[in-house]
Short mmCIF file of C-alpha atoms in Angstrom, two decimals:
data_model
loop_
_atom_site.label_atom_id
_atom_site.label_comp_id
_atom_site.label_asym_id
_atom_site.label_seq_id
_atom_site.Cartn_x
_atom_site.Cartn_y
_atom_site.Cartn_z
CA MET Z 1 16.93 39.06 2.77
CA ALA Z 2 13.56 40.32 4.05
CA LEU Z 3 10.52 38.08 4.12
CA ASN Z 4 8.51 38.37 0.89
CA TYR Z 5 4.88 37.34 1.36
CA ASP Z 6 4.14 36.20 -2.20
CA HIS Z 7 7.45 34.38 -2.52
CA LEU Z 8 6.97 32.49 0.73
CA MET Z 9 3.31 31.63 0.06
CA ASN Z 10 4.46 29.96 -3.18
CA TYR Z 11 7.74 28.57 -1.84
CA PRO Z 12 8.65 25.23 -3.46
CA ILE Z 13 8.93 23.03 -0.39
CA PRO Z 14 10.47 19.77 -1.63
CA GLU Z 15 8.28 16.71 -2.01
CA VAL Z 16 9.62 13.80 0.03
CA ARG Z 17 9.24 10.06 -0.49
CA GLN Z 18 9.95 7.68 2.37
CA VAL Z 19 10.18 3.90 2.44
CA LEU Z 20 8.53 2.73 5.63
CA ARG Z 21 9.69 -0.44 7.43
CA TRP Z 22 8.15 -2.08 10.45
CA GLN Z 23 11.35 -1.20 12.32
CA ASP Z 24 10.66 2.51 11.68
CA VAL Z 25 7.19 2.10 13.16
CA ALA Z 26 8.46 0.27 16.25
CA LEU Z 27 11.20 2.87 16.76
CA TYR Z 28 8.74 5.75 16.60
CA ASN Z 29 6.34 4.03 19.01
CA PHE Z 30 9.20 3.32 21.43
CA SER Z 31 10.50 6.88 21.10
CA VAL Z 32 7.23 8.39 22.35
CA GLY Z 33 7.16 6.15 25.42
CA LEU Z 34 5.45 2.88 24.50
CA GLY Z 35 6.90 -0.20 26.16
CA GLN Z 36 7.99 1.18 29.51
CA ASP Z 37 6.07 -1.72 31.02
CA PRO Z 38 7.23 -4.73 28.95
CA MET Z 39 4.44 -6.85 30.44
CA ASP Z 40 1.68 -4.54 29.18
CA GLU Z 41 0.19 -6.51 26.28
CA GLN Z 42 -1.62 -3.49 24.84
CA GLN Z 43 1.60 -1.51 24.62
CA LEU Z 44 3.44 -4.49 23.13
CA ASP Z 45 1.02 -4.30 20.20
CA PHE Z 46 2.97 -1.18 19.19
CA LEU Z 47 6.40 -2.82 19.43
CA TYR Z 48 6.04 -6.51 18.54
CA GLU Z 49 6.19 -7.07 14.78
CA PRO Z 50 3.70 -9.98 14.43
CA ARG Z 51 0.86 -7.72 15.62
CA LEU Z 52 2.33 -4.27 15.11
CA LYS Z 53 0.15 -1.14 15.25
CA VAL Z 54 1.12 2.38 14.21
CA MET Z 55 0.75 5.17 16.76
CA PRO Z 56 -1.71 7.64 15.20
CA SER Z 57 0.73 10.50 15.86
CA MET Z 58 3.44 9.02 13.61
CA PRO Z 59 2.50 11.01 10.47
CA VAL Z 60 4.11 14.10 12.05
CA VAL Z 61 7.51 12.52 11.27
CA LEU Z 62 6.65 10.82 7.96
CA ALA Z 63 8.01 12.17 4.65
CA SER Z 64 9.06 15.42 6.32
CA PRO Z 65 10.87 18.02 4.19
CA GLY Z 66 13.20 18.86 7.05
CA PHE Z 67 14.36 22.31 8.13
CA TRP Z 68 13.66 24.00 4.78
CA SER Z 69 12.93 27.34 6.46
CA ARG Z 70 16.66 27.59 7.15
CA ASN Z 71 17.24 28.23 3.41
CA PRO Z 72 18.48 31.83 2.91
CA ASP Z 73 15.99 32.52 0.10
CA THR Z 74 13.00 32.12 2.43
CA GLY Z 75 13.80 35.39 4.24
CA ILE Z 76 12.93 33.68 7.54
CA VAL Z 77 15.09 34.41 10.59
CA TRP Z 78 15.31 30.71 11.35
CA GLN Z 79 17.22 31.17 14.62
CA GLN Z 80 14.07 32.76 16.08
CA ILE Z 81 11.45 30.21 15.01
CA LEU Z 82 9.19 28.65 17.65
CA HIS Z 83 6.87 25.70 17.04
CA GLY Z 84 3.59 27.15 18.25
CA GLU Z 85 0.85 24.69 17.32
CA GLN Z 86 0.47 21.22 15.84
CA GLY Z 87 -2.50 19.43 14.37
CA LEU Z 88 -3.12 16.05 12.78
CA VAL Z 89 -6.05 14.45 10.96
CA LEU Z 90 -6.08 10.76 10.01
CA HIS Z 91 -7.98 9.87 6.84
CA ALA Z 92 -7.13 6.16 6.48
CA PRO Z 93 -5.35 3.35 8.39
CA LEU Z 94 -1.59 3.87 8.54
CA PRO Z 95 0.60 1.14 7.00
CA THR Z 96 3.40 -0.57 8.92
CA GLU Z 97 5.35 -1.06 5.69
CA GLY Z 98 5.34 0.49 2.24
CA GLU Z 99 6.20 3.86 0.73
CA VAL Z 100 4.67 7.24 1.53
CA VAL Z 101 5.01 10.67 -0.06
CA GLY Z 102 4.73 14.01 1.71
CA ARG Z 103 3.67 17.23 -0.01
CA SER Z 104 3.96 20.42 2.02
CA ARG Z 105 2.73 23.96 1.45
CA ILE Z 106 2.33 27.26 3.25
CA THR Z 107 -1.35 28.00 3.88
CA GLY Z 108 -1.08 31.44 5.49
CA ILE Z 109 1.25 34.09 6.91
CA VAL Z 110 0.12 36.73 9.40
CA ASP Z 111 2.17 39.86 10.16
CA ARG Z 112 1.81 40.78 13.84
CA GLY Z 113 3.81 44.00 13.45
CA GLU Z 114 7.33 45.31 13.93
CA GLY Z 115 8.97 43.61 16.89
CA LYS Z 116 5.97 41.30 17.39
CA GLY Z 117 6.86 38.56 14.94
CA ALA Z 118 4.75 36.72 12.38
CA LEU Z 119 2.71 33.53 12.23
CA MET Z 120 3.25 30.99 9.47
CA TYR Z 121 0.67 28.26 8.89
CA SER Z 122 1.63 25.16 6.92
CA GLU Z 123 0.28 21.71 6.12
CA ARG Z 124 1.68 18.43 4.84
CA GLU Z 125 -0.38 15.75 3.13
CA ILE Z 126 0.95 12.22 3.56
CA ARG Z 127 -0.18 9.83 0.83
CA ASP Z 128 0.38 6.21 -0.08
CA ALA Z 129 3.00 6.45 -2.82
CA LYS Z 130 1.56 3.51 -4.76
CA THR Z 131 -2.17 4.28 -4.68
CA GLY Z 132 -2.17 8.04 -4.02
CA ALA Z 133 -4.62 7.53 -1.15
CA LEU Z 134 -4.56 10.35 1.42
CA LEU Z 135 -3.47 8.89 4.76
CA ALA Z 136 -3.04 11.96 6.97
CA THR Z 137 -2.82 15.74 7.03
CA ALA Z 138 -0.42 17.39 9.47
CA THR Z 139 -0.79 21.11 10.19
CA SER Z 140 1.62 23.40 11.98
CA THR Z 141 1.86 26.97 13.20
CA SER Z 142 5.33 28.51 13.44
CA PHE Z 143 5.98 31.73 15.33
CA LEU Z 144 8.56 33.71 13.36
CA ARG Z 145 9.82 35.97 16.13
CA GLY Z 146 12.28 37.80 13.88
CA ASN Z 147 9.99 38.56 10.94
CA GLY Z 148 7.31 40.97 12.14
CA GLY Z 149 6.61 44.17 10.27
CA PHE Z 150 7.17 42.91 6.71
CA GLY Z 151 3.93 44.46 5.44
CA GLY Z 152 1.83 41.34 5.10
CA PRO Z 153 -1.79 40.64 6.08
CA THR Z 154 -2.75 40.95 9.73
CA GLY Z 155 -5.19 38.02 9.69
CA PRO Z 156 -6.97 35.73 9.86
CA VAL Z 157 -5.49 34.25 13.03
CA LYS Z 158 -6.39 30.69 14.00
CA GLN Z 159 -8.39 30.65 17.23
CA PRO Z 160 -7.44 28.05 19.87
CA HIS Z 161 -9.95 25.55 21.22
CA PRO Z 162 -11.26 26.85 24.58
CA GLU Z 163 -10.45 24.99 27.78
CA PRO Z 164 -13.36 24.14 30.10
CA ASP Z 165 -13.52 26.03 33.39
CA ARG Z 166 -13.89 22.96 35.60
CA ALA Z 167 -11.90 20.02 36.88
CA PRO Z 168 -10.88 17.52 34.18
CA ASP Z 169 -12.90 14.31 33.80
CA VAL Z 170 -9.81 12.15 33.23
CA THR Z 171 -6.13 12.54 34.04
CA LEU Z 172 -3.23 10.27 33.15
CA ASP Z 173 0.44 10.57 34.11
CA LEU Z 174 3.01 9.21 31.66
CA ALA Z 175 6.69 9.36 32.50
CA THR Z 176 9.27 10.32 29.90
CA ARG Z 177 12.68 8.67 29.94
CA PRO Z 178 15.86 10.64 30.74
CA GLU Z 179 17.33 9.55 27.38
CA GLN Z 180 14.08 9.89 25.41
CA ALA Z 181 15.24 12.84 23.27
CA LEU Z 182 18.29 10.83 22.21
CA VAL Z 183 15.98 8.11 20.91
CA TYR Z 184 13.32 10.37 19.42
CA ARG Z 185 15.86 12.22 17.25
CA LEU Z 186 16.43 8.95 15.35
CA ASN Z 187 13.10 9.70 13.65
CA SER Z 188 15.19 12.27 11.70
CA ASP Z 189 14.46 15.26 13.95
CA LEU Z 190 18.12 16.18 14.39
CA ASN Z 191 17.95 19.66 15.95
CA PRO Z 192 21.01 19.82 18.27
CA LEU Z 193 18.91 21.62 20.88
CA HIS Z 194 17.70 18.17 21.95
CA ILE Z 195 21.10 16.51 22.42
CA ASP Z 196 23.89 19.07 22.77
CA PRO Z 197 24.14 20.68 26.24
CA ALA Z 198 26.14 23.61 24.82
CA VAL Z 199 23.47 24.41 22.21
CA ALA Z 200 20.74 24.13 24.85
CA LYS Z 201 22.64 26.54 27.09
CA GLN Z 202 23.00 29.04 24.23
CA ALA Z 203 19.22 28.85 23.76
CA GLY Z 204 18.66 29.64 27.44
CA PHE Z 205 17.93 26.15 28.76
CA PRO Z 206 19.86 24.41 31.55
CA ARG Z 207 19.95 21.18 29.52
CA PRO Z 208 18.58 19.74 26.26
CA ILE Z 209 14.80 19.77 25.99
CA LEU Z 210 12.41 17.15 24.67
CA HIS Z 211 11.21 17.57 21.08
CA GLY Z 212 7.82 19.23 20.96
CA LEU Z 213 6.59 16.50 18.61
CA CYS Z 214 7.74 13.89 21.12
CA THR Z 215 5.52 15.60 23.68
CA PHE Z 216 2.78 15.50 21.03
CA GLY Z 217 3.26 11.74 20.69
CA THR Z 218 3.24 11.18 24.45
CA ILE Z 219 -0.07 13.04 24.77
CA CYS Z 220 -1.44 11.07 21.80
CA HIS Z 221 -0.59 7.91 23.77
CA ALA Z 222 -2.56 9.22 26.75
CA LEU Z 223 -5.60 10.11 24.61
CA LEU Z 224 -5.48 6.81 22.73
CA ARG Z 225 -5.31 4.85 25.98
CA GLU Z 226 -7.94 6.72 27.97
CA MET Z 227 -10.47 7.62 25.26
CA CYS Z 228 -10.03 4.86 22.66
CA GLY Z 229 -8.83 1.84 24.62
CA TYR Z 230 -5.75 1.65 22.34
CA ASP Z 231 -8.02 1.18 19.28
CA THR Z 232 -6.15 3.18 16.62
CA ALA Z 233 -9.13 3.01 14.22
CA ARG Z 234 -11.04 5.35 16.56
CA PHE Z 235 -8.48 8.18 16.28
CA GLY Z 236 -9.73 11.09 14.18
CA ARG Z 237 -8.11 14.46 14.83
CA MET Z 238 -5.78 16.06 17.37
CA ASP Z 239 -4.80 19.72 17.74
CA LEU Z 240 -2.81 21.48 20.43
CA ARG Z 241 -0.81 24.59 21.33
CA PHE Z 242 2.70 24.31 22.78
CA SER Z 243 3.08 26.41 25.93
CA SER Z 244 6.42 25.41 27.47
CA PRO Z 245 9.17 22.83 26.90
CA VAL Z 246 9.49 19.47 28.63
CA PHE Z 247 12.80 18.16 29.96
CA PRO Z 248 13.49 14.46 29.36
CA GLY Z 249 12.71 12.44 32.47
CA GLU Z 250 9.76 14.58 33.53
CA THR Z 251 6.24 13.22 33.92
CA ILE Z 252 3.56 14.52 31.56
CA ARG Z 253 0.08 14.69 33.05
CA THR Z 254 -2.66 14.86 30.40
CA GLU Z 255 -5.90 16.41 31.66
CA ILE Z 256 -8.99 15.56 29.59
CA TRP Z 257 -12.50 16.99 29.47
CA LYS Z 258 -15.18 14.98 27.67
CA GLU Z 259 -17.19 17.00 25.15
CA ASP Z 260 -19.82 16.31 22.52
CA GLY Z 261 -18.04 14.62 19.63
CA GLY Z 262 -14.68 14.47 21.31
CA ALA Z 263 -12.61 15.94 24.13
CA ALA Z 264 -10.64 18.98 25.19
CA PHE Z 265 -7.26 18.52 26.84
CA ARG Z 266 -4.11 20.15 28.16
CA ALA Z 267 -0.91 18.80 29.67
CA ARG Z 268 1.49 19.78 32.41
CA VAL Z 269 4.74 18.44 33.84
CA VAL Z 270 4.09 17.08 37.32
CA GLU Z 271 7.50 17.88 38.80
CA ARG Z 272 7.26 21.62 38.08
CA ASP Z 273 3.45 21.92 37.90
CA LYS Z 274 3.99 23.72 34.60
CA VAL Z 275 1.49 23.70 31.72
CA VAL Z 276 3.35 22.56 28.60
CA VAL Z 277 0.44 22.08 26.20
CA SER Z 278 -2.83 24.01 26.14
CA ASN Z 279 -6.07 24.38 24.17
CA GLY Z 280 -6.09 20.76 23.00
CA LEU Z 281 -8.85 19.30 20.86
CA PHE Z 282 -9.37 15.59 20.21
CA HIS Z 283 -11.94 13.95 17.91
CA TYR Z 284 -12.45 10.20 18.05
CA ALA Z 285 -15.08 7.63 17.11
#
């Protein structure tokens, strides 16, 4: 089935409700690297239930509709999807317990031409199920490598945030754990690429790679620590572009440039000196 622009723009992505427990919050925080120093009191705030905080990046895994683009009626060649960009805006404090609802929709599709793929933009609103209050908006860009040339619009294309042409003002190295992908997948991101060596090999990798959204959470930790002093109320917005995968156990170095009203950032793995995230934008109070 070929990709149909009108059908996909109006595709009924299922609404998802999720009961949130403090254990879910602690697991997510642990899965993106918090707690590697069990004597760090500020990090324990994200793991110890009497004073538990939610990592601002957690909405990317809340009330997710799952791998709906794998459905045959979408017309998407799901085997050739790449996660290109991720964004997140917080609108209200995140609860450590309660129920949330996620409503997702496609916001745009851009045809890059035959053999050049297509871009699909989507967003998910996460709301408090009881009050209806908007908690967060997660945005995503997917590169549909197998769907170019379907006759759709050729724009508009989202422009990345420019990176400053100077040395970063702040850098922070955060190590990932060798088993981190095995833990992160318990947030319900069950793609076998991140656990099965045979699947990773078929995809062209020597071993399973870290989830892109786990990298997103690790960089969020760096920004929260360096720019907000672990004060989650100061987090506003975070956007980035994925450039290359991370292997579990590698060290992620976040490079930050201070700007009016926020910061620009990128990230690289230290061991291979490889940029893995580029064109980052961070807004904070």
